mmCIF file of C-alpha atoms and ligand atoms in Angstrom:
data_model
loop_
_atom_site.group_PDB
_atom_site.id
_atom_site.type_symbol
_atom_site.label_atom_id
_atom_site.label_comp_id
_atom_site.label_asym_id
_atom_site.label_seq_id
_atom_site.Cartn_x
_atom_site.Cartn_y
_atom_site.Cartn_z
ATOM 1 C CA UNK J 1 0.000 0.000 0.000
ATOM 2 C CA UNK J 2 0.995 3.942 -1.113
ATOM 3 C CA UNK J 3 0.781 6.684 1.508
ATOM 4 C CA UNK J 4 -0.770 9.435 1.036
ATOM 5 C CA UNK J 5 0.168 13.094 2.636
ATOM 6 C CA UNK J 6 -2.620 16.261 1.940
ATOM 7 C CA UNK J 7 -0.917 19.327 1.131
ATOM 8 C CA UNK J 8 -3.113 22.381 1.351
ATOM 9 C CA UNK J 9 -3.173 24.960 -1.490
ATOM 10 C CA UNK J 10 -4.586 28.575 -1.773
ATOM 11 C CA UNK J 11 -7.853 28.420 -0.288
ATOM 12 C CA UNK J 12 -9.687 24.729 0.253
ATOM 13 C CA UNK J 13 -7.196 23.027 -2.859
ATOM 14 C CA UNK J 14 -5.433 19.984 -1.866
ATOM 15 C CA UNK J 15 -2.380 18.993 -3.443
ATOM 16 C CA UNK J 16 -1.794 14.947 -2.744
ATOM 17 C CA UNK J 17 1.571 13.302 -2.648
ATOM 18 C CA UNK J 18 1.880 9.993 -2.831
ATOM 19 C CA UNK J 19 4.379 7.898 -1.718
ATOM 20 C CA UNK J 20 6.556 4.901 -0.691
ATOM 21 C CA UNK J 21 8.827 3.670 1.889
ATOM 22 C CA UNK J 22 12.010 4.740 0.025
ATOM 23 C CA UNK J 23 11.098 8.414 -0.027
ATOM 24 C CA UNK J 24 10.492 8.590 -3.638
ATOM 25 C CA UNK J 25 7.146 10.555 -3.891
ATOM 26 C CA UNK J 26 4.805 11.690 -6.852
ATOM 27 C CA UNK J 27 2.329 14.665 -6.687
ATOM 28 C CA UNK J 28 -1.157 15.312 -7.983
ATOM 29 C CA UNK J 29 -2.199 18.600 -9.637
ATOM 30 C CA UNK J 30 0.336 21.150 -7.683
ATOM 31 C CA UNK J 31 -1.336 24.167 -8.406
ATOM 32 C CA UNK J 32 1.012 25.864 -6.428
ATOM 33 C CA UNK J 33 4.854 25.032 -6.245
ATOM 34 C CA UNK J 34 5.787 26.304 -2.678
ATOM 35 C CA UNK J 35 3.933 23.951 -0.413
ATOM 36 C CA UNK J 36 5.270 20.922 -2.386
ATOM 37 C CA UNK J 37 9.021 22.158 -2.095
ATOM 38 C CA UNK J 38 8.521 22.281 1.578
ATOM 39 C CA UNK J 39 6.669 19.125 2.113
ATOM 40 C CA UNK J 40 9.419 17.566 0.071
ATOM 41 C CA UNK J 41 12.764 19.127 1.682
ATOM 42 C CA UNK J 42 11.192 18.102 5.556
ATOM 43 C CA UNK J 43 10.555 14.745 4.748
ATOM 44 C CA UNK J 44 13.662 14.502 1.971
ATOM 45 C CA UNK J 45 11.407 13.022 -0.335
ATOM 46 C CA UNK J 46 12.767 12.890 -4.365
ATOM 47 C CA UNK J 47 10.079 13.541 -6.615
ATOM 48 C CA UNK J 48 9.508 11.237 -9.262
ATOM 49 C CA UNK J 49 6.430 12.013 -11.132
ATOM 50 C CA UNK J 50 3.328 14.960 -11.309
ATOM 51 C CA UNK J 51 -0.038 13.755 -11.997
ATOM 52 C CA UNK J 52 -2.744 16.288 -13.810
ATOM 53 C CA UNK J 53 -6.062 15.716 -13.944
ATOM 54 C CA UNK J 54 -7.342 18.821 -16.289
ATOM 55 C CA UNK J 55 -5.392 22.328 -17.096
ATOM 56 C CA UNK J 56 -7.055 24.366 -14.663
ATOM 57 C CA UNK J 57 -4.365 27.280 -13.192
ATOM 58 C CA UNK J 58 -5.399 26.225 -9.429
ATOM 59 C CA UNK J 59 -4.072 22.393 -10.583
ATOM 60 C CA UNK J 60 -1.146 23.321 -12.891
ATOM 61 C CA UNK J 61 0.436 26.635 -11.613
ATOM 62 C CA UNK J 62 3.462 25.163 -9.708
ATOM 63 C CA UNK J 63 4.296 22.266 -12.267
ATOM 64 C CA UNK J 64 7.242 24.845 -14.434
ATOM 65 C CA UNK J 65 8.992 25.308 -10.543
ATOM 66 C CA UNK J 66 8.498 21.646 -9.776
ATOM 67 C CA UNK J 67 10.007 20.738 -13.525
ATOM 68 C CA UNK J 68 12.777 23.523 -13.214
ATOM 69 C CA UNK J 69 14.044 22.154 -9.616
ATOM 70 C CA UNK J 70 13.547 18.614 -10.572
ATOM 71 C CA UNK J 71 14.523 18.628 -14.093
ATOM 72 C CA UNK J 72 14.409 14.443 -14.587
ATOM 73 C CA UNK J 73 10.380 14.660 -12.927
ATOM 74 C CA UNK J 74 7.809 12.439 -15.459
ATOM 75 C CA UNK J 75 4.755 14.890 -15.989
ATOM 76 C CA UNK J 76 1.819 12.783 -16.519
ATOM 77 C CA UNK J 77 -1.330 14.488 -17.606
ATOM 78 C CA UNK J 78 -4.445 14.109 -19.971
ATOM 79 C CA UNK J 79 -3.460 14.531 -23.781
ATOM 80 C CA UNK J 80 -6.449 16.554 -24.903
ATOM 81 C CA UNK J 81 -5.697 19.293 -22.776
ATOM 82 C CA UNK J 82 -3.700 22.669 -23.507
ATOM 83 C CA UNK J 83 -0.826 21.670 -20.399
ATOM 84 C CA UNK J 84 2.522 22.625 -22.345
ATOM 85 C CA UNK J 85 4.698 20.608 -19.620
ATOM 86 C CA UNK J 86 3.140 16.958 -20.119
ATOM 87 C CA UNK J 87 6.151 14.130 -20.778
ATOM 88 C CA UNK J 88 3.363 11.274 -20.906
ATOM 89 C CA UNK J 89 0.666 12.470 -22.133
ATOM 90 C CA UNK J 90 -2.397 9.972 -21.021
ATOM 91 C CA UNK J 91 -6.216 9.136 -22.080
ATOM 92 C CA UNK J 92 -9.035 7.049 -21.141
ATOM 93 C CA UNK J 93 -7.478 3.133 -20.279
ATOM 94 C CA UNK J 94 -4.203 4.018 -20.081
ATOM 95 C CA UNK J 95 -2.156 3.330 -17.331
ATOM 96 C CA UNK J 96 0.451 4.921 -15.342
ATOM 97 C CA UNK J 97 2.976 2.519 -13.060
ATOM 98 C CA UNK J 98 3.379 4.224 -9.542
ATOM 99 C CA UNK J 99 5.559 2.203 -7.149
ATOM 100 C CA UNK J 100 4.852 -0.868 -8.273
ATOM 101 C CA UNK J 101 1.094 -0.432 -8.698
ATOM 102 C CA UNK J 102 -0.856 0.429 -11.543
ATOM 103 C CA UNK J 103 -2.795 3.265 -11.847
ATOM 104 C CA UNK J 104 -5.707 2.975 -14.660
ATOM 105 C CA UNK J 105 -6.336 6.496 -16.258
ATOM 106 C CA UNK J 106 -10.165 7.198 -16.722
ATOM 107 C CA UNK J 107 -11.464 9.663 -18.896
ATOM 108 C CA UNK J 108 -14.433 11.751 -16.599
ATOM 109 C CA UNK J 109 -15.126 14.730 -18.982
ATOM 110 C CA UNK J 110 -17.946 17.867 -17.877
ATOM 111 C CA UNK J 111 -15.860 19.802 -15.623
ATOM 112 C CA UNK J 112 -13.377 20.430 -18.676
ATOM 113 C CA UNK J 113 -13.396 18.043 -21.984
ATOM 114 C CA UNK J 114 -10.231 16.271 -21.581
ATOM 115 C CA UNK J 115 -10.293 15.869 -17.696
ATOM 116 C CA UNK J 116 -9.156 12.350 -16.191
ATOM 117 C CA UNK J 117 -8.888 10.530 -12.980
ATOM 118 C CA UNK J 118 -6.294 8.135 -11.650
ATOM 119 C CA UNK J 119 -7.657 5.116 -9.742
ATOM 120 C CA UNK J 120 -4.950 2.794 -8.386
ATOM 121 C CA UNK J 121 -4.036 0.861 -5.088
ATOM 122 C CA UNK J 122 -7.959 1.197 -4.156
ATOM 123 C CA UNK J 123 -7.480 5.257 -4.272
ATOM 124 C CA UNK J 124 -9.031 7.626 -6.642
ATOM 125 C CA UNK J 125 -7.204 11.025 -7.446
ATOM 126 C CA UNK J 126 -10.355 12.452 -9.387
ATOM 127 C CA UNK J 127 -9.424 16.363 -9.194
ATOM 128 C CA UNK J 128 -12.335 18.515 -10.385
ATOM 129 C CA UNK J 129 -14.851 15.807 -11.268
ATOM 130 C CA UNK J 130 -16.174 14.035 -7.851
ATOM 131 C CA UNK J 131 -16.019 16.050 -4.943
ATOM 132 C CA UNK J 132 -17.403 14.765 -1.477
ATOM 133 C CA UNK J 133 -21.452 14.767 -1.740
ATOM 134 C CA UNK J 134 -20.811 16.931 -4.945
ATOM 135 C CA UNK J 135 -19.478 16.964 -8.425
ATOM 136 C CA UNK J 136 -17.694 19.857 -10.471
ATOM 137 C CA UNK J 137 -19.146 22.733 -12.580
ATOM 138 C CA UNK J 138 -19.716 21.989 -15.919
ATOM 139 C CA UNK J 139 -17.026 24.636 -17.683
ATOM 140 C CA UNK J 140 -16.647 22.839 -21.111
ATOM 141 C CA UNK J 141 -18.358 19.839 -21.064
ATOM 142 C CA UNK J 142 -22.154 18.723 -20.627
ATOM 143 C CA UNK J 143 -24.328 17.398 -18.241
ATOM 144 C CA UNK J 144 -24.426 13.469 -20.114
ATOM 145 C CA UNK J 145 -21.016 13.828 -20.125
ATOM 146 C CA UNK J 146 -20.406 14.770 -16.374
ATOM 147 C CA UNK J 147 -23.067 12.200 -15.720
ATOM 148 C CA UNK J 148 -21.473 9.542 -17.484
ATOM 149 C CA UNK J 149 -17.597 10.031 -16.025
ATOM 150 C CA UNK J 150 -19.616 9.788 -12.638
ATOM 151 C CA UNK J 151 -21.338 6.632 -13.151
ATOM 152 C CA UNK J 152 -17.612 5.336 -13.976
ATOM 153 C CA UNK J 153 -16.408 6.085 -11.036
ATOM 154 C CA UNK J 154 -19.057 5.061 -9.011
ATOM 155 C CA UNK J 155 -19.227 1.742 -10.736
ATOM 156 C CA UNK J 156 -15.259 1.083 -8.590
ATOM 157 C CA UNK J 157 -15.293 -1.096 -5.569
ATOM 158 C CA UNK J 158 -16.838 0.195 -2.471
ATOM 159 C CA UNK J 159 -13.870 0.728 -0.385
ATOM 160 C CA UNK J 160 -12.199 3.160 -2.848
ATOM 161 C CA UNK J 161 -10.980 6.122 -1.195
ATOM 162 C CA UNK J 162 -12.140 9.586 -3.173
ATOM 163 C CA UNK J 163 -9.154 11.952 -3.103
ATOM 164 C CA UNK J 164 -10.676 15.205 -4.717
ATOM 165 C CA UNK J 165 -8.710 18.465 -5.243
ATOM 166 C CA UNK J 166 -10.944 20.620 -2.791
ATOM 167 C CA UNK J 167 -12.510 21.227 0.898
ATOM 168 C CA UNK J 168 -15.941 21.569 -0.103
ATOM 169 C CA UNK J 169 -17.587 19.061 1.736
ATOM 170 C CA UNK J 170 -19.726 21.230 4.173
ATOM 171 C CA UNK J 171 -21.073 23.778 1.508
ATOM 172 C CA UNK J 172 -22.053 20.062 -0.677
ATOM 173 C CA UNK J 173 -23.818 19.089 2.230
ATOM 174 C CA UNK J 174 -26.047 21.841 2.798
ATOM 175 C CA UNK J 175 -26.868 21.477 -0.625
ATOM 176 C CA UNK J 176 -27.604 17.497 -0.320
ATOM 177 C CA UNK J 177 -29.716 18.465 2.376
ATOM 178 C CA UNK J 178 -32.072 20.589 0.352
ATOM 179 C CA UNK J 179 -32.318 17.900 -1.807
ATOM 180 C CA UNK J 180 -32.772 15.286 0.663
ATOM 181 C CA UNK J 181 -33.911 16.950 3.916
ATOM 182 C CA UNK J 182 -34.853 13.556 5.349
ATOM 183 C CA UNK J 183 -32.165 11.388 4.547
ATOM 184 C CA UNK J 184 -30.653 10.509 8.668
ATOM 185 C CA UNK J 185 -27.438 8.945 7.056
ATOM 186 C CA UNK J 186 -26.685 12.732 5.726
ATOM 187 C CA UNK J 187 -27.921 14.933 8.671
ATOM 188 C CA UNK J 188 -25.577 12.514 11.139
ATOM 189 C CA UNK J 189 -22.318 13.023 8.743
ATOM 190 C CA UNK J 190 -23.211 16.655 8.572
ATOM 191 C CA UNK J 191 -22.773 16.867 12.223
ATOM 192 C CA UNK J 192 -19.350 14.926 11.750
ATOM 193 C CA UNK J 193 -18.542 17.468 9.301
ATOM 194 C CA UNK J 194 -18.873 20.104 11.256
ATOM 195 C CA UNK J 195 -16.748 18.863 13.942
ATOM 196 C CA UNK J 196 -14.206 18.200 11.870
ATOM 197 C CA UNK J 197 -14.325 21.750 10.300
ATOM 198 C CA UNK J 198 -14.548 23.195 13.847
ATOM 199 C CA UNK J 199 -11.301 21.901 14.628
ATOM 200 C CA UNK J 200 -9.372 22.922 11.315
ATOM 201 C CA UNK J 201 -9.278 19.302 10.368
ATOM 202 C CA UNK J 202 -9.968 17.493 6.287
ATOM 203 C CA UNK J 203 -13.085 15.316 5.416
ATOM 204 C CA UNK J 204 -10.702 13.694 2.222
ATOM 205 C CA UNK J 205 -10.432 11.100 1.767
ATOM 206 C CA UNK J 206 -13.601 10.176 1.615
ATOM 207 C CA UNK J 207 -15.167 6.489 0.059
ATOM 208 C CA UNK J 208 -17.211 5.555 -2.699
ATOM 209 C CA UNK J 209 -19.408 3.557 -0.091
ATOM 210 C CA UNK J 210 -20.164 7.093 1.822
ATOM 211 C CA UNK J 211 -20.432 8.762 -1.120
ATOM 212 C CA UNK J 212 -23.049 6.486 -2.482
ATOM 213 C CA UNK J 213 -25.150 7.587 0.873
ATOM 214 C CA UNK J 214 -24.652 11.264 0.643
ATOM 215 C CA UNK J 215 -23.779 12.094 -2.876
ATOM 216 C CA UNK J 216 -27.106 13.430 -4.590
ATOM 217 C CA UNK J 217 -25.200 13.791 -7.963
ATOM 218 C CA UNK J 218 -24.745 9.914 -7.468
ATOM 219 C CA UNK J 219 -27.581 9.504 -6.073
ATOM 220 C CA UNK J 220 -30.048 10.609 -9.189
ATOM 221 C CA UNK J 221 -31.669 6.914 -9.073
ATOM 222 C CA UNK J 222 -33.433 7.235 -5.624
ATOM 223 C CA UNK J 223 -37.129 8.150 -5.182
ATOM 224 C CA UNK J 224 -36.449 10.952 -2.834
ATOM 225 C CA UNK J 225 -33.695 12.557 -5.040
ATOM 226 C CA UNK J 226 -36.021 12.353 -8.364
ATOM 227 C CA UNK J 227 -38.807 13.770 -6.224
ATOM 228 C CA UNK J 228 -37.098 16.843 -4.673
ATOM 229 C CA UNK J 229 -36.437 17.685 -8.979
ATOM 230 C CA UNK J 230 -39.918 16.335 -10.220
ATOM 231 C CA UNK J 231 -41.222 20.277 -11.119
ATOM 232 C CA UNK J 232 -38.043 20.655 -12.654
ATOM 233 C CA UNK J 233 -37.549 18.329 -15.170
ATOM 234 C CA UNK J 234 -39.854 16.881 -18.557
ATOM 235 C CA UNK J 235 -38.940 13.262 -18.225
ATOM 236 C CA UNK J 236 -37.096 11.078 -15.393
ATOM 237 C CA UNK J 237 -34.214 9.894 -17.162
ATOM 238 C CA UNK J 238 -31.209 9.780 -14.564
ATOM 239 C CA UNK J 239 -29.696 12.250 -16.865
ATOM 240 C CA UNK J 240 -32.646 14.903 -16.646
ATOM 241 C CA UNK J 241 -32.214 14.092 -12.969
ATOM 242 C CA UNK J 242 -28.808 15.088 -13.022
ATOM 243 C CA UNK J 243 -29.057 17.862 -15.074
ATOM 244 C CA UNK J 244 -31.582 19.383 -12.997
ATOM 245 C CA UNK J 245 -29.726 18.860 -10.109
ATOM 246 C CA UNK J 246 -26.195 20.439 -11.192
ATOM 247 C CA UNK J 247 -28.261 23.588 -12.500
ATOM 248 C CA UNK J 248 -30.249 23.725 -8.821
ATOM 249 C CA UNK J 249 -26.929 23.507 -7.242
ATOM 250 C CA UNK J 250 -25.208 26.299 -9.888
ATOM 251 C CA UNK J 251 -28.070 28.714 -8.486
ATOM 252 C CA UNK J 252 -28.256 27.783 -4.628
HETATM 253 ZN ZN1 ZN K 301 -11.008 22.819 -12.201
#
């Protein structure tokens, strides 16, 4: 099994490094370069890779530091995307060898076109895509499509640990909430939430199995969910459903 370390970014980004026992490490979407230098020079760490999920600046910014201080660093990243640093650039299937484990490259367009995820030692980096109990904006892509890279994701084992790129987990939940104002499973991890957030402390990783519970973007199958849209959409396709939902959630 990989570790994983959570290195927080500007605001509510996390930057994830991954790494082994022999303090070679890789990063995912360093938006920012300075936070990764210093995680890397306390724990000596030699970086051997960068991961990118889509181009955004908040994902990409630090990777020409990170390249220009490790000159020899593999910069893995999805091929349909304007990201001038890539080495390996990846799509859908591919895969990426991290430590000795494979890491499967899936492509989860909607929040931009060429946007992937890496899923790999039962742990998803999905960047902008999932988020806990929430998905991303739709900046290029559209709703099928965001719809669709979901479904892929949520069709992964259970016990797959969701490591998204930001802290949004409380403001998601309020919005689940309208949605579902009755679901216990969701007003309980709210509370836990809020703890958590009290004390300064992260709710990623989260798991496909929680997410499944609290999600409503993943959760456009249940009667409750397709209910609390019903005045809002023609038909009750799970894709109306979603669509309905993402534009609720773009307004509230
Ligand atoms: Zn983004």
């Amino acid at each position: 099994m990989l570790s994983v370390k959570s290195i927080p970014a500007f605001n509510d980004n996390y930057i994830w490094l991954i790494h082994n026992n022999h303090n070679h490490c890789v990063v995912v979407d360093p938006g920012d370069a300075t936070p990764v230098l210093e995680c890397i020079k306390e724990h000596d760490f030699i970086l051997d890779a960068i991961l990118i999920t889509h181009h955004h600046h908040d994902h990409i910014g630090g990777v020409p530091e990170l390249v220009r201080q490790f000159p020899n660093v593999n910069v893995v990243g999805p091929e349909n995307e304007p990201i001038p640093t890539l080495t390996h650039p990846v799509g859908d299937g591919d895969f990426v060898e991290l430590f000795d484990e494979q890491f499967m490259v899936l492509g989860v367009p909607g929040h931009t076109n060429g946007h992937v995820a890496y899923i790999g030692d039962e742990k998803l980096f999905c960047g902008d895509a999932l988020f806990s109990a929430g998905c991303g904006r739709l900046f290029e892509g559209t709703a099928e499509q965001m719809f669709n890279s979901l479904q892929k994701m949520a069709a992964l084992p259970d016990e797959t640990e969701v490591y998204c790129a930001h802290e949004y987990t409380a403001s998601n939940l309020a919005f689940a909430l309208a949605v579902e104002p009755d679901n216990d499973y969701l007003l309980r991890y709210r509370e836990k939430v809020l703890h958590l957030r009290a004390h300064g402390k992260s709710t990623i990783p989260s798991t496909l199995q929680r997410e499944k519970l609290i999600n409503p973007f993943l959760r456009t199958s249940e009667a409750n969910v397709k209910k609390s849209v019903a005045s809002k959409v023609q038909d009750s396709t799970e894709v109306e459903i979603f669509t309905a939902l993402r534009r609720w959630k773009d307004e509230f």
